[in-house]
Short mmCIF file of C-alpha atoms in Angstrom, two decimals:
data_model
loop_
_atom_site.label_atom_id
_atom_site.label_comp_id
_atom_site.label_asym_id
_atom_site.label_seq_id
_atom_site.Cartn_x
_atom_site.Cartn_y
_atom_site.Cartn_z
CA MET L 110 -99.03 -101.59 -5.20
CA THR L 111 -98.13 -105.08 -6.02
CA GLY L 112 -96.38 -107.03 -3.25
CA ILE L 113 -93.45 -109.67 -3.71
CA ASP L 114 -95.79 -112.20 -4.19
CA GLY L 115 -97.31 -110.45 -7.10
CA THR L 116 -100.38 -109.87 -5.32
CA GLY L 117 -101.81 -106.46 -3.84
CA SER L 118 -100.90 -105.44 -1.86
CA ASP L 119 -101.06 -102.16 1.01
CA ARG L 120 -98.23 -102.51 3.45
CA GLY L 121 -96.01 -100.68 1.34
CA PRO L 122 -98.67 -97.64 1.44
CA ASP L 123 -99.13 -98.21 5.35
CA ARG L 124 -95.10 -98.17 6.24
CA ASP L 125 -95.04 -94.40 4.04
CA HIS L 126 -98.54 -93.68 6.05
CA ASP L 127 -96.63 -94.27 9.59
CA SER L 128 -93.29 -92.77 8.39
CA ASP L 129 -95.80 -89.72 7.36
CA ARG L 130 -96.96 -89.89 11.12
CA ASP L 131 -93.42 -90.76 12.61
CA HIS L 132 -92.39 -87.85 11.27
CA ASP L 133 -95.11 -85.14 11.61
CA SER L 134 -94.70 -86.76 14.88
CA ASP L 135 -91.22 -86.26 15.37
CA HIS L 136 -91.84 -82.40 14.40
CA ASP L 137 -94.49 -82.01 16.90
CA SER L 138 -91.64 -82.34 20.12
CA HIS L 139 -89.40 -80.27 18.45
CA ARG L 140 -91.90 -77.40 18.51
CA ASP L 141 -92.86 -78.83 22.57
CA PRO L 142 -91.38 -75.47 24.04
CA ALA L 143 -91.00 -78.94 27.29
CA LEU L 144 -88.78 -80.51 25.05
CA ASP L 145 -86.82 -77.54 24.11
CA PRO L 146 -85.19 -75.44 27.73
CA SER L 147 -83.17 -74.18 26.23
CA LEU L 148 -85.72 -71.96 23.69
CA ASP L 149 -87.20 -71.17 27.89
CA ALA L 150 -83.82 -69.61 29.08
CA LEU L 151 -83.41 -67.34 26.21
CA LEU L 152 -86.59 -66.34 26.85
CA ASP L 153 -85.15 -65.91 30.27
CA ALA L 154 -82.17 -63.88 29.13
CA TYR L 155 -83.97 -61.55 26.91
CA ALA L 156 -85.52 -59.32 29.88
CA LEU L 157 -81.84 -57.67 29.33
CA LYS L 158 -82.95 -56.34 26.89
CA ASP L 159 -86.09 -53.87 28.90
CA GLU L 160 -83.88 -54.29 32.37
CA ARG L 161 -83.27 -50.50 32.96
CA ARG L 162 -79.75 -50.00 34.25
CA THR L 163 -80.41 -49.48 37.54
CA GLY L 164 -77.67 -46.16 38.31
CA TRP L 165 -79.10 -43.88 35.29
CA GLN L 166 -82.50 -44.71 36.56
CA LEU L 167 -81.68 -43.05 40.06
CA ARG L 168 -80.84 -39.96 38.87
CA GLY L 169 -84.02 -38.86 36.45
CA VAL L 170 -81.99 -39.79 33.22
CA ASP L 171 -84.39 -40.40 30.27
CA ASP L 172 -84.81 -42.97 28.66
CA PRO L 173 -82.04 -45.11 30.30
CA GLU L 174 -80.09 -47.83 28.67
CA SER L 175 -80.91 -51.21 29.25
CA VAL L 176 -78.10 -54.30 30.64
CA ALA L 177 -77.60 -55.66 27.53
CA ALA L 178 -76.73 -52.39 25.63
CA HIS L 179 -74.74 -51.93 28.07
CA ALA L 180 -72.65 -55.76 27.53
CA TRP L 181 -72.91 -54.52 23.83
CA GLY L 182 -71.10 -51.38 24.98
CA VAL L 183 -68.34 -53.90 26.89
CA ALA L 184 -67.95 -55.78 24.03
CA TYR L 185 -67.43 -53.01 21.40
CA LEU L 186 -64.20 -51.49 24.06
CA VAL L 187 -62.80 -54.94 24.12
CA LEU L 188 -63.24 -55.37 20.20
CA ALA L 189 -62.05 -51.13 19.68
CA LEU L 190 -59.23 -50.89 22.91
CA GLY L 191 -58.15 -54.36 23.31
CA ASP L 192 -55.26 -54.38 21.68
CA ARG L 193 -53.50 -50.83 23.73
CA PHE L 194 -54.05 -53.69 27.21
CA ARG L 195 -51.05 -55.51 25.65
CA GLU L 196 -48.86 -53.88 27.47
CA ASP L 197 -50.75 -54.10 30.58
CA LEU L 198 -52.30 -57.89 30.17
CA PRO L 199 -49.62 -59.97 28.40
CA GLY L 200 -50.97 -62.70 26.43
CA VAL L 201 -54.82 -61.57 26.44
CA ASP L 202 -56.90 -63.38 24.33
CA LEU L 203 -59.15 -60.57 22.65
CA ASP L 204 -61.77 -63.29 21.28
CA ARG L 205 -61.91 -65.03 24.91
CA ALA L 206 -62.58 -61.65 26.25
CA LEU L 207 -65.83 -60.69 23.90
CA ARG L 208 -67.46 -64.57 24.70
CA LEU L 209 -66.80 -63.27 28.79
CA ALA L 210 -67.91 -59.91 27.86
CA VAL L 211 -71.52 -60.69 25.39
CA VAL L 212 -72.29 -62.21 28.88
CA HIS L 213 -71.04 -60.61 31.91
CA ASP L 214 -73.96 -59.43 33.24
CA VAL L 215 -76.53 -62.31 31.58
CA ALA L 216 -77.30 -63.12 35.31
CA GLU L 217 -78.90 -59.59 35.47
CA ALA L 218 -82.22 -61.11 33.71
CA GLU L 219 -83.47 -62.77 36.53
CA THR L 220 -81.54 -60.49 39.67
CA GLY L 221 -82.14 -57.34 38.38
CA ASP L 222 -79.16 -54.47 37.85
CA VAL L 223 -78.00 -53.30 41.38
CA ALA L 224 -76.08 -49.86 41.04
CA THR L 225 -72.70 -49.78 42.33
CA ARG L 226 -72.72 -46.81 45.23
CA ALA L 227 -69.88 -44.53 46.19
CA ASP L 228 -72.57 -42.42 48.70
CA SER L 229 -72.16 -43.57 52.33
CA THR L 230 -75.19 -42.77 52.33
CA ALA L 231 -76.95 -44.94 50.41
CA ASP L 232 -78.81 -48.09 50.23
CA THR L 233 -76.42 -51.50 49.16
CA VAL L 234 -77.06 -54.94 48.63
CA ASP L 235 -74.36 -57.72 50.68
CA PRO L 236 -72.35 -58.48 48.19
CA ASP L 237 -72.82 -61.70 49.28
CA VAL L 238 -75.97 -62.02 48.36
CA LYS L 239 -75.67 -60.37 45.69
CA GLU L 240 -73.13 -62.98 44.25
CA ALA L 241 -75.25 -66.12 45.57
CA ALA L 242 -77.91 -64.60 43.75
CA GLU L 243 -76.40 -64.41 40.31
CA ARG L 244 -75.31 -67.85 40.44
CA GLU L 245 -78.71 -69.25 41.20
CA ALA L 246 -79.96 -67.09 38.44
CA MET L 247 -76.76 -68.34 36.04
CA ALA L 248 -77.84 -72.25 37.06
CA ASP L 249 -81.30 -70.83 35.42
CA LEU L 250 -80.08 -69.08 32.26
CA ALA L 251 -77.30 -71.33 31.35
CA GLY L 252 -77.87 -74.40 32.37
CA PRO L 253 -79.31 -75.49 29.79
CA LEU L 254 -77.25 -74.25 27.34
CA PRO L 255 -73.95 -75.08 26.10
CA ASP L 256 -70.79 -75.40 28.95
CA ARG L 257 -69.06 -72.32 27.25
CA VAL L 258 -71.99 -70.00 28.15
CA ARG L 259 -71.41 -70.78 32.29
CA ASP L 260 -67.30 -71.50 31.84
CA ALA L 261 -67.57 -67.70 30.30
CA TRP L 262 -69.42 -66.62 33.16
CA GLU L 263 -68.08 -67.92 35.83
CA ALA L 264 -63.74 -67.30 34.48
CA TYR L 265 -65.58 -63.44 34.09
CA GLU L 266 -66.93 -63.19 37.84
CA ALA L 267 -63.00 -65.56 38.57
CA ARG L 268 -61.74 -62.08 37.83
CA ASP L 269 -57.74 -64.37 37.68
CA SER L 270 -56.91 -64.25 33.38
CA PRO L 271 -55.92 -61.41 31.34
CA GLU L 272 -59.40 -62.08 29.94
CA ALA L 273 -61.67 -61.27 32.76
CA VAL L 274 -59.84 -58.13 34.07
CA LEU L 275 -59.78 -56.57 30.27
CA VAL L 276 -63.68 -57.05 29.78
CA LYS L 277 -63.77 -55.52 33.87
CA GLU L 278 -61.79 -52.82 33.09
CA CYS L 279 -64.24 -52.07 29.89
CA ASP L 280 -67.05 -52.71 31.97
CA LEU L 281 -66.19 -49.51 33.68
CA LEU L 282 -65.11 -47.54 30.94
CA ASP L 283 -68.55 -48.05 29.13
CA VAL L 284 -69.75 -46.32 32.57
CA CYS L 285 -67.95 -43.01 31.71
CA LEU L 286 -69.07 -43.11 28.21
CA GLN L 287 -71.83 -43.13 28.56
CA ALA L 288 -71.88 -40.70 31.20
CA VAL L 289 -70.14 -38.11 28.66
CA VAL L 290 -72.83 -38.92 26.41
CA TYR L 291 -75.78 -38.38 28.58
CA GLU L 292 -74.26 -34.68 30.46
CA ARG L 293 -73.14 -33.81 26.39
CA GLY L 294 -77.20 -34.68 25.84
CA GLY L 295 -78.70 -33.41 29.05
CA ARG L 296 -80.59 -36.17 29.34
CA TYR L 297 -81.04 -36.49 33.20
CA ASP L 298 -83.00 -34.26 35.47
CA PRO L 299 -81.92 -34.97 39.41
CA THR L 300 -84.82 -34.42 40.58
CA ALA L 301 -87.03 -35.96 38.46
CA GLY L 302 -84.77 -39.18 39.94
CA GLU L 303 -84.18 -40.08 43.25
CA PRO L 304 -82.95 -36.55 44.68
CA ASP L 305 -82.38 -38.18 48.00
CA ALA L 306 -80.12 -41.52 46.42
CA PHE L 307 -77.61 -38.55 45.49
CA ARG L 308 -76.85 -36.83 49.00
CA GLU L 309 -72.76 -36.56 48.38
CA TYR L 310 -72.77 -36.19 44.93
CA ASP L 311 -73.66 -33.35 41.62
CA ALA L 312 -74.61 -34.59 38.52
CA LEU L 313 -72.70 -37.60 37.25
CA ASP L 314 -70.14 -37.47 39.51
CA GLU L 315 -70.72 -40.37 41.77
CA PHE L 316 -70.52 -42.53 38.34
CA PHE L 317 -66.96 -41.13 38.45
CA ALA L 318 -66.18 -41.63 41.83
CA THR L 319 -67.40 -45.57 41.95
CA THR L 320 -64.77 -45.79 38.47
CA ALA L 321 -61.56 -44.41 39.22
CA SER L 322 -60.42 -46.88 42.47
CA ARG L 323 -61.60 -49.99 40.75
CA LEU L 324 -59.64 -49.66 37.46
CA ARG L 325 -56.30 -52.20 37.06
CA THR L 326 -54.27 -51.37 34.49
CA GLU L 327 -52.34 -47.98 33.81
CA THR L 328 -54.07 -48.43 30.43
CA GLY L 329 -57.75 -48.71 32.03
CA ARG L 330 -56.82 -45.29 34.58
CA ASP L 331 -55.23 -42.85 31.12
CA LEU L 332 -58.68 -43.85 29.58
CA PHE L 333 -60.43 -42.60 32.74
CA GLU L 334 -58.78 -39.49 33.04
CA ARG L 335 -59.42 -38.61 29.78
CA LEU L 336 -62.97 -39.35 30.48
CA ARG L 337 -63.69 -37.37 33.18
CA ASP L 338 -62.35 -34.43 31.62
CA ARG L 339 -64.42 -34.84 28.36
CA TYR L 340 -67.23 -35.37 31.21
CA ARG L 341 -66.04 -32.85 32.98
CA ALA L 342 -66.35 -29.59 30.50
CA ALA L 343 -69.10 -30.78 29.17
CA ARG L 344 -71.06 -30.64 32.74
CA ASP L 345 -69.24 -27.45 33.31
CA ALA L 346 -70.58 -25.88 29.85
CA GLU L 347 -74.20 -26.13 31.04
CA GLU L 348 -73.26 -24.48 35.02
#
């Protein structure tokens, strides 16, 4: 290459070569996991796809749903049924509620799923201990990600907005829907789970018992009654 003084110059090619090296170095840095902690956080969160819902396992459900599948169910209920709750929850923002639904159980990627029990003989986890563990988990899982991830989870945990209440209602109703699916499909064998964990309830009755008193809206309670009727019809048909 000819230099500005008319003599041969190799500064141009060297500069281009250096630029290529710099580009390759930058490209390599983007591929270095240590320099992109958000990828590690996402990989950790993907454990939800394999984390099985504990309550179904205890009851001997064959191939029970994962926590991620449950989260999808909650989000789908928000989308499909959200408008029905507007009288109970004036001003509810369904788009915001969807964000809360997606992240509401993300902490369980680290803590695992803890079943809510109505059986007075069942082993339980102290709620304060559970909350502390989940907050610590979210610091890891959401720390490297945009603030909206942690903010959505915090909003759900606070339960002081129409969106958070809606998501919790759908969280509870999803359990009932899933129980109907398992009952209709004959998908569980109590003897294959942990029978001693269900001393006060038969079949999948406890999943409805843990839901009934926790619903806060008339719409949620009405949907619950309709689902319980379907569950009982399926349960009694097998007797």
